[in-house]
Short mmCIF file of C-alpha atoms in Angstrom, two decimals:
data_model
loop_
_atom_site.label_atom_id
_atom_site.label_comp_id
_atom_site.label_asym_id
_atom_site.label_seq_id
_atom_site.Cartn_x
_atom_site.Cartn_y
_atom_site.Cartn_z
CA MET A 769 -7.79 -6.20 18.45
CA ALA A 770 -6.67 -9.25 18.75
CA PRO A 771 -6.36 -10.86 14.53
CA ARG A 772 -8.52 -12.72 13.30
CA ASP A 773 -9.01 -14.98 10.69
CA ALA A 774 -9.56 -13.71 7.62
CA ARG A 775 -12.78 -15.44 5.62
CA ALA A 776 -13.54 -12.74 3.84
CA ARG A 777 -10.25 -13.31 1.23
CA GLY A 778 -12.36 -11.94 -1.57
CA GLY A 779 -8.89 -11.80 -4.33
CA ALA A 780 -10.43 -15.40 -7.07
CA HIS A 781 -10.56 -13.06 -9.79
CA ALA A 782 -10.57 -9.35 -11.20
CA MET A 783 -12.44 -6.78 -11.14
CA THR A 784 -14.14 -5.77 -14.20
CA ARG A 785 -14.88 -2.18 -15.02
CA ARG A 786 -18.96 -3.68 -14.90
CA ASP A 787 -18.11 -5.02 -11.18
CA LEU A 788 -16.97 -0.97 -10.35
CA ASP A 789 -19.36 1.24 -13.29
CA SER A 790 -22.55 0.30 -11.19
CA ASN A 791 -21.77 2.45 -8.26
CA ALA A 792 -25.01 1.70 -6.37
CA GLY A 793 -23.62 -1.82 -4.78
CA ALA A 794 -21.80 -3.74 -2.02
CA SER A 795 -17.77 -4.47 -2.93
CA PRO A 796 -17.66 -6.31 -6.22
CA GLY A 797 -17.06 -10.11 -5.65
CA THR A 798 -19.16 -10.25 -2.73
CA GLY A 799 -22.29 -11.52 -1.64
CA ALA A 800 -23.05 -8.66 0.62
CA GLY A 801 -26.07 -6.65 0.02
CA ALA A 802 -26.75 -3.72 2.31
CA ASP A 803 -29.15 -5.41 4.58
CA ALA A 804 -26.25 -7.59 5.94
CA ASP A 805 -26.59 -5.94 9.60
CA ALA A 806 -30.65 -6.47 9.80
CA GLY A 807 -31.92 -8.36 12.58
CA GLU A 808 -28.92 -5.95 15.22
CA GLY A 809 -31.76 -2.68 15.41
CA ALA A 810 -31.08 0.02 14.54
CA ARG A 811 -27.67 0.28 13.98
CA ARG A 812 -27.20 1.73 10.68
CA VAL A 813 -25.99 1.13 7.58
CA ALA A 814 -22.46 2.30 7.08
CA THR A 815 -21.25 4.03 3.48
CA VAL A 816 -18.77 3.89 1.83
CA LEU A 817 -17.05 6.75 -1.09
CA PHE A 818 -13.71 5.01 -3.38
CA GLU A 819 -12.37 7.01 -5.48
CA ARG A 820 -10.71 3.65 -8.28
CA TYR A 821 -8.92 5.02 -11.34
CA SER A 822 -10.46 5.26 -14.51
CA ASP A 823 -9.10 2.18 -17.14
CA ASP A 824 -10.01 -1.21 -15.66
CA PHE A 825 -9.14 -2.28 -12.35
CA ASP A 826 -7.30 -4.83 -13.96
CA LEU A 827 -5.32 -7.70 -10.48
CA ARG A 828 -3.16 -9.45 -13.06
CA HIS A 829 -1.61 -5.58 -14.27
CA GLY A 830 -2.03 -3.40 -11.89
CA GLY A 831 -0.85 -2.88 -8.64
CA GLY A 832 -0.28 -1.95 -4.92
CA ILE A 833 -3.06 0.47 -4.57
CA GLU A 834 -5.50 -2.05 -7.07
CA ARG A 835 -4.28 -4.67 -4.87
CA ALA A 836 -4.99 -2.60 -1.77
CA LEU A 837 -9.12 -1.28 -2.62
CA TYR A 838 -9.47 -4.23 -3.79
CA GLN A 839 -8.98 -6.43 -0.91
CA LEU A 840 -10.47 -3.46 1.89
CA SER A 841 -13.37 -2.97 -0.28
CA THR A 842 -13.84 -6.56 -0.16
CA ALA A 843 -13.51 -7.51 3.80
CA LEU A 844 -15.67 -3.84 4.72
CA ALA A 845 -18.16 -5.45 2.39
CA ALA A 846 -18.33 -8.52 3.56
CA ARG A 847 -18.80 -6.43 7.46
CA GLY A 848 -22.51 -5.03 5.87
CA VAL A 849 -21.28 -1.90 4.54
CA ARG A 850 -22.54 -0.24 1.96
CA VAL A 851 -19.39 0.52 -0.98
CA HIS A 852 -19.36 2.75 -3.35
CA TRP A 853 -17.43 3.91 -6.08
CA TYR A 854 -16.59 6.94 -8.34
CA ARG A 855 -14.11 7.24 -11.03
CA ARG A 856 -12.21 11.26 -11.18
CA GLN A 857 -14.31 12.42 -13.97
CA ASP A 858 -17.69 11.47 -12.09
CA CYS A 859 -16.72 13.93 -9.57
CA PRO A 860 -13.78 16.23 -11.75
CA ASP A 861 -13.57 18.95 -8.79
CA ALA A 862 -14.29 19.51 -4.73
CA GLN A 863 -17.63 20.17 -5.26
CA ALA A 864 -18.91 17.75 -7.77
CA LEU A 865 -17.01 14.64 -4.74
CA ALA A 866 -18.94 16.88 -2.14
CA ARG A 867 -22.82 16.66 -4.12
CA ARG A 868 -21.84 12.63 -4.71
CA ALA A 869 -21.14 12.37 -1.21
CA ALA A 870 -23.72 13.68 -0.27
CA ALA A 871 -26.07 12.21 -1.99
CA LEU A 872 -25.22 8.81 -1.15
CA SER A 873 -25.40 10.33 2.81
CA ALA A 874 -21.99 8.92 2.52
CA ASP A 875 -19.92 8.40 6.11
CA ALA A 876 -16.28 7.56 4.96
CA VAL A 877 -14.96 9.33 1.16
CA PHE A 878 -11.29 7.37 0.20
CA PRO A 879 -9.41 9.39 -2.90
CA LEU A 880 -6.76 8.00 -4.20
CA PRO A 881 -2.91 8.79 -2.04
CA ASP A 882 -2.65 10.94 -5.29
CA SER A 883 -5.97 12.58 -5.29
CA PRO A 884 -5.78 16.38 -7.00
CA LEU A 885 -7.42 17.61 -3.83
CA PHE A 886 -4.79 16.79 -1.87
CA TRP A 887 -1.64 18.35 -3.96
CA ARG A 888 -3.21 19.85 -7.33
CA GLN A 889 -6.23 22.08 -6.26
CA ALA A 890 -7.36 24.23 -3.25
CA PRO A 891 -8.89 22.58 -0.11
CA SER A 892 -12.34 22.42 -0.64
CA THR A 893 -14.49 24.53 1.32
CA ASP A 894 -17.27 22.02 2.50
CA ALA A 895 -17.12 20.92 5.48
CA GLY A 896 -19.87 18.50 5.53
CA LEU A 897 -16.64 16.31 3.13
CA ARG A 898 -13.10 18.07 5.22
CA ALA A 899 -15.35 15.99 7.90
CA ARG A 900 -15.70 12.04 6.21
CA VAL A 901 -12.20 12.55 3.88
CA VAL A 902 -9.89 10.19 5.25
CA ARG A 903 -6.50 9.95 4.12
CA ILE A 904 -4.74 7.77 2.93
CA TRP A 905 -0.76 8.00 2.50
CA HIS A 906 0.99 6.06 -0.21
CA ASP A 907 3.92 7.30 -0.63
CA VAL A 908 5.69 10.78 0.70
CA GLY A 909 6.10 12.67 -2.85
CA ALA A 910 3.22 15.08 -1.36
CA LEU A 911 5.80 16.19 1.69
CA THR A 912 9.50 15.54 -0.16
CA HIS A 913 7.86 17.20 -4.00
CA GLY A 914 10.14 13.86 -4.70
CA ARG A 915 10.09 10.28 -3.01
CA GLY A 916 13.26 10.14 -0.56
CA VAL A 917 13.74 10.54 2.65
CA VAL A 918 11.24 12.86 5.00
CA LEU A 919 13.33 15.07 7.59
CA PRO A 920 11.54 15.08 10.71
CA CYS A 921 8.85 18.34 11.80
CA ASP A 922 11.37 20.91 13.93
CA ARG A 923 8.19 21.89 15.54
CA HIS A 924 6.81 18.07 15.90
CA ARG A 925 9.90 15.76 16.62
CA ALA A 926 10.74 14.57 20.07
CA GLY A 927 12.07 17.78 21.40
CA GLY A 928 11.07 19.78 18.93
CA ASP A 929 9.95 23.84 19.14
CA PRO A 930 6.06 24.46 19.07
CA ALA A 931 7.09 28.19 17.73
CA ALA A 932 8.58 26.56 14.91
CA PRO A 933 7.12 26.08 11.43
CA CYS A 934 5.21 22.33 10.83
CA SER A 935 6.90 20.72 7.51
CA ALA A 936 3.92 19.59 6.54
CA ALA A 937 2.31 22.73 6.78
CA HIS A 938 1.41 22.65 2.69
CA ALA A 939 -0.19 19.29 3.55
CA HIS A 940 -3.08 20.57 5.78
CA PRO A 941 -2.62 18.13 8.63
CA ALA A 942 -5.45 19.17 10.00
CA LEU A 943 -8.17 19.18 7.37
CA TYR A 944 -9.74 15.99 6.82
CA ALA A 945 -10.81 13.54 8.93
CA ALA A 946 -8.55 10.79 9.47
CA ASP A 947 -4.85 10.55 7.67
CA VAL A 948 -3.46 6.50 7.60
CA CYS A 949 -0.77 5.42 7.22
CA PHE A 950 1.42 2.04 8.15
CA ARG A 951 3.50 2.44 10.58
CA ASP A 952 4.38 5.24 12.82
CA GLU A 953 7.24 7.44 11.61
CA PRO A 954 8.25 10.85 12.74
CA TRP A 955 6.30 12.73 9.86
CA THR A 956 3.42 11.41 10.69
CA ARG A 957 3.90 13.07 13.56
CA CYS A 958 2.71 16.17 12.03
CA PHE A 959 -0.49 14.72 11.47
CA PRO A 960 -3.24 15.41 15.18
CA ARG A 961 -5.84 12.87 12.99
CA ARG A 962 -2.75 10.01 12.24
CA GLN A 963 -4.48 6.35 12.86
CA VAL A 964 -1.64 3.38 12.11
CA ILE A 965 -3.49 0.37 9.93
CA PRO A 966 -0.92 -1.86 7.67
CA TRP A 967 -2.30 -3.77 4.88
CA ALA A 968 -2.13 -7.28 4.92
CA VAL A 969 -1.38 -10.24 3.11
CA ASP A 970 -3.79 -12.84 3.99
CA HIS A 971 -5.21 -13.16 -0.08
CA LEU A 972 -2.41 -15.31 -0.71
CA PRO A 973 -1.94 -19.10 0.90
CA ARG A 974 0.68 -18.99 3.78
CA LEU A 975 3.78 -20.99 1.40
CA ASP A 976 6.66 -21.46 2.35
CA HIS A 977 8.22 -20.32 -1.46
CA ARG A 978 12.32 -20.70 -0.05
CA ASP A 979 14.62 -23.18 -1.13
CA ARG A 980 17.46 -21.24 0.02
CA ASP A 981 19.67 -22.32 -2.71
CA GLY A 982 17.77 -21.14 -5.38
CA PRO A 983 17.89 -18.18 -7.83
CA VAL A 984 17.19 -14.48 -5.75
CA LEU A 985 14.17 -12.64 -7.07
CA LEU A 986 14.96 -9.43 -8.34
CA LEU A 987 12.57 -5.84 -8.42
CA ALA A 988 12.78 -3.53 -11.10
CA GLY A 989 11.45 0.32 -11.40
CA LYS A 990 11.93 1.06 -8.58
CA ALA A 991 15.50 2.01 -7.99
CA ARG A 992 18.70 3.05 -10.68
CA LEU A 993 18.88 1.20 -13.31
CA GLU A 994 22.32 0.83 -12.32
CA ILE A 995 21.77 -0.34 -8.78
CA VAL A 996 19.49 -3.59 -10.45
CA THR A 997 22.41 -3.56 -12.68
CA ALA A 998 25.01 -4.00 -10.56
CA ALA A 999 23.43 -6.52 -8.46
CA VAL A 1000 22.81 -9.04 -12.14
CA ASP A 1001 26.55 -9.04 -12.74
CA ALA A 1002 27.82 -9.35 -9.65
CA CYS A 1003 24.74 -12.83 -9.55
CA ARG A 1004 26.08 -13.75 -13.00
CA ALA A 1005 30.44 -13.42 -11.60
CA ARG A 1006 28.82 -15.61 -9.22
CA GLY A 1007 26.95 -18.33 -11.60
CA VAL A 1008 23.36 -17.44 -8.98
CA PRO A 1009 20.23 -17.55 -11.64
CA VAL A 1010 18.67 -13.92 -11.31
CA ARG A 1011 14.39 -13.96 -11.49
CA VAL A 1012 13.22 -10.59 -12.04
CA ILE A 1013 10.03 -8.83 -11.64
CA PHE A 1014 9.48 -5.09 -12.46
CA SER A 1015 7.40 -2.11 -10.98
CA GLY A 1016 5.86 -1.11 -14.34
CA TRP A 1017 4.48 2.48 -12.47
CA THR A 1018 7.52 4.52 -12.37
CA THR A 1019 9.79 6.17 -15.43
CA LEU A 1020 12.66 3.38 -13.47
CA GLY A 1021 9.83 0.82 -14.39
CA ARG A 1022 9.64 1.47 -18.07
CA GLN A 1023 13.90 2.02 -18.31
CA ALA A 1024 13.38 -1.48 -16.96
CA LYS A 1025 12.12 -3.10 -19.25
CA ALA A 1026 13.31 -1.73 -22.23
CA HIS A 1027 17.22 -3.07 -20.63
CA PHE A 1028 15.67 -5.96 -20.29
CA ASP A 1029 14.56 -6.42 -23.33
CA ASP A 1030 18.30 -7.04 -24.71
CA PRO A 1031 18.55 -10.67 -25.12
CA VAL A 1032 22.38 -10.11 -23.90
CA ALA A 1033 21.22 -7.85 -20.15
CA ARG A 1034 18.53 -10.28 -19.07
CA ALA A 1035 21.19 -13.62 -20.16
CA GLY A 1036 21.62 -15.68 -17.00
CA CYS A 1037 17.39 -14.12 -16.31
CA ASP A 1038 14.47 -15.07 -16.17
CA VAL A 1039 12.01 -11.58 -16.91
CA VAL A 1040 8.45 -12.14 -15.77
CA ARG A 1041 6.99 -9.23 -17.14
CA ASP A 1042 3.19 -10.37 -16.81
CA TYR A 1043 1.82 -12.10 -14.01
CA ARG A 1044 -1.21 -12.60 -11.25
CA LEU A 1045 -0.20 -13.79 -7.60
CA ASP A 1046 -2.63 -14.99 -6.49
CA GLU A 1047 -3.05 -17.38 -9.47
CA ASP A 1048 1.66 -16.79 -9.63
CA HIS A 1049 2.23 -17.16 -6.96
CA ALA A 1050 5.12 -20.35 -7.52
CA ARG A 1051 5.67 -18.36 -10.84
CA VAL A 1052 7.68 -15.30 -8.59
CA PHE A 1053 8.14 -16.85 -5.33
CA GLY A 1054 8.72 -20.64 -6.14
CA GLY A 1055 12.40 -22.07 -4.82
CA ILE A 1056 13.24 -18.38 -3.88
CA SER A 1057 17.11 -17.89 -2.13
CA ALA A 1058 16.93 -14.04 -1.50
CA ALA A 1059 14.79 -11.22 -3.02
CA PHE A 1060 15.81 -8.17 -3.78
CA VAL A 1061 13.37 -5.34 -2.95
CA LEU A 1062 15.24 -2.57 -4.10
CA SER A 1063 13.17 0.88 -4.08
CA GLN A 1064 15.26 4.30 -3.15
CA TYR A 1065 11.61 5.39 -2.75
CA HIS A 1066 10.05 6.41 0.98
CA GLU A 1067 6.75 4.53 0.75
CA THR A 1068 4.43 3.64 3.68
CA PHE A 1069 3.88 -0.22 2.50
CA ASN A 1070 5.32 -2.12 -0.46
CA PHE A 1071 3.01 -5.43 -1.09
CA LEU A 1072 6.00 -6.66 -2.76
CA ALA A 1073 8.39 -6.48 0.42
CA ALA A 1074 5.34 -7.86 2.40
CA GLU A 1075 4.38 -10.93 0.17
CA CYS A 1076 8.37 -12.01 0.36
CA VAL A 1077 7.98 -12.39 4.50
CA HIS A 1078 4.57 -14.31 3.91
CA PHE A 1079 5.76 -16.19 1.78
CA GLY A 1080 9.34 -17.39 4.57
CA LEU A 1081 11.62 -15.42 1.73
CA PRO A 1082 14.18 -12.86 3.44
CA VAL A 1083 14.19 -10.05 1.74
CA VAL A 1084 17.09 -6.82 1.15
CA GLY A 1085 16.31 -4.03 1.01
CA LEU A 1086 17.80 -0.77 0.53
CA ARG A 1087 18.35 1.16 2.80
CA GLY A 1088 15.29 4.45 3.98
CA ALA A 1089 12.91 2.76 1.62
CA GLY A 1090 10.41 3.59 4.18
CA ALA A 1091 8.19 0.53 4.98
CA THR A 1092 10.77 -1.73 3.11
CA ASP A 1093 13.06 -1.88 6.10
CA GLY A 1094 10.89 -3.19 8.43
CA PHE A 1095 10.10 -6.58 6.41
CA ALA A 1096 13.97 -6.52 5.51
CA SER A 1097 16.74 -8.62 6.96
CA LEU A 1098 19.44 -6.61 5.45
CA LEU A 1099 19.58 -3.80 4.09
CA VAL A 1100 22.54 -2.38 2.46
CA ASP A 1101 23.94 1.80 2.12
CA ASP A 1102 24.69 1.39 -2.43
CA ALA A 1103 25.28 -0.71 -5.19
CA ALA A 1104 29.11 -1.38 -3.42
CA ALA A 1105 27.52 -3.39 -0.73
CA LEU A 1106 24.98 -4.73 -2.88
CA ARG A 1107 27.92 -6.87 -4.79
CA ALA A 1108 29.73 -7.46 -1.04
CA VAL A 1109 26.54 -9.44 -0.03
CA ILE A 1110 26.08 -11.52 -3.40
CA ALA A 1111 29.62 -11.95 -3.95
CA GLN A 1112 29.71 -13.14 -0.02
CA ASP A 1113 26.48 -15.80 -0.93
CA ARG A 1114 25.02 -13.70 2.52
CA PHE A 1115 21.86 -13.71 0.88
CA ARG A 1116 21.61 -17.46 1.63
CA ALA A 1117 22.19 -17.94 4.90
CA LEU A 1118 18.99 -14.51 6.01
CA ALA A 1119 16.09 -15.66 8.03
CA PRO A 1120 13.28 -14.17 6.98
CA LYS A 1121 11.37 -10.67 8.69
CA PRO A 1122 8.19 -13.20 11.04
CA MET A 1123 5.39 -11.51 9.77
CA ALA A 1124 2.49 -10.39 12.27
CA PRO A 1125 -0.70 -11.92 12.39
CA TRP A 1126 -2.31 -9.65 10.15
CA GLY A 1127 -5.52 -10.04 7.86
CA TRP A 1128 -8.03 -8.14 6.27
CA ASP A 1129 -10.85 -8.39 8.52
CA ASP A 1130 -8.44 -6.46 11.00
CA VAL A 1131 -7.95 -3.89 8.19
CA ALA A 1132 -11.34 -3.85 7.14
CA ALA A 1133 -12.58 -3.29 11.26
CA ALA A 1134 -9.68 -1.01 12.03
CA TYR A 1135 -11.72 1.31 9.78
CA LEU A 1136 -14.80 1.24 11.04
CA ASP A 1137 -12.97 1.83 13.83
CA LEU A 1138 -11.88 4.53 12.39
CA ILE A 1139 -14.99 6.04 10.67
CA GLY A 1140 -17.45 5.49 13.51
CA ARG A 1141 -14.81 7.56 16.10
CA ALA A 1142 -13.44 9.67 13.03
CA THR A 1143 -16.72 11.34 12.03
CA ARG A 1144 -20.04 12.59 14.80
CA GLU A 1145 -23.32 12.39 13.02
CA ASP A 1146 -23.59 16.21 12.46
CA GLY A 1147 -20.29 15.57 10.54
CA ALA A 1148 -17.91 17.47 11.89
CA PRO A 1149 -14.28 16.24 13.02
CA CYS A 1150 -13.72 14.20 16.49
CA ASP A 1151 -10.37 14.96 17.34
CA ALA A 1152 -9.75 11.58 18.67
CA GLY A 1153 -6.03 11.92 18.32
CA PRO A 1154 -3.81 9.94 16.99
CA ARG A 1155 -4.20 6.24 17.40
CA ALA A 1156 -2.12 3.03 16.94
CA HIS A 1157 -3.70 -0.14 16.32
CA PRO A 1158 -1.36 -2.61 18.40
CA VAL A 1159 -0.86 -4.93 15.68
CA SER A 1160 1.87 -3.66 12.89
CA THR A 1161 3.81 -5.05 10.21
CA PRO A 1162 7.04 -6.07 11.87
#
């Protein structure tokens, strides 16, 4: 697939409750109507149903999932897709979701990554619903009973034993229409209907925010506090200013925010507690020499790491953190190695990873391709097999 100019950026305003509570229209923030392709003969307009969180869809306080859903829905609507939304209380069980999908004649249903449909409820027995559910993998907690490294499956690893049990069997690898991951990893090979479709970051302007002599950007809230404080202490000893931002959805994030409430702990740090990236990117990334994106979670995509590369910043990460590895110019194993990188000023000489030419319009096109390949008119899953789109994250 050739990369396209992503014209449907759609990131200029936050989604509001009013935008998303009208579950019978095109994606919020766009003017795409249901008849966008009426002049293209008998081709039917696709209809998709997304789950969203129950609170306000606020791009200032929300995380990567909110941003991704907003951008994907906007790009799909710009292509004429009818986008509808539901909240967990609207469809509290699989039966209610199946009824909602049927009433809308939905071609695809996109539950949130942490939907009970995947992890806490018994799998739906409704074949029509299962044939339309697309599972988007955000982290691998369901496979590891935590968020650590996923070991290769004995059955699906290279040269594996066909008689061995699949380590992902409890996640029902072949149950749904498709499983979306953002890069091919050993654990993804357990899922026969997987497709690789990375997110994009071209909702942000392409600017070079780097200053090799500037402060470092430090993510707090996805790694143990002792690793975060080791980085801060090393920077203080070296006279390097630190700009701190937080991941707020984790217990580690709440601990980090409480730690930096202490004036002594935040001495020498510029603490950024609240920002909306499409408006405040200069406040977050401007003049930064390198970004320490410290995460101990195995995430399938990391928006902050991608945004740093987008803005010309080299990323230093902890080894084994999933997608961050692909964006990082340097990986370290522990706090001691991190302190050495800072003490030797090695981060200033790093070059950022090249950014793949992948935009939100490409993402929307890939999802439309997925919907077309993963379902048939009779509602049965199509065993199209795994597919990786050629343009992917580094």
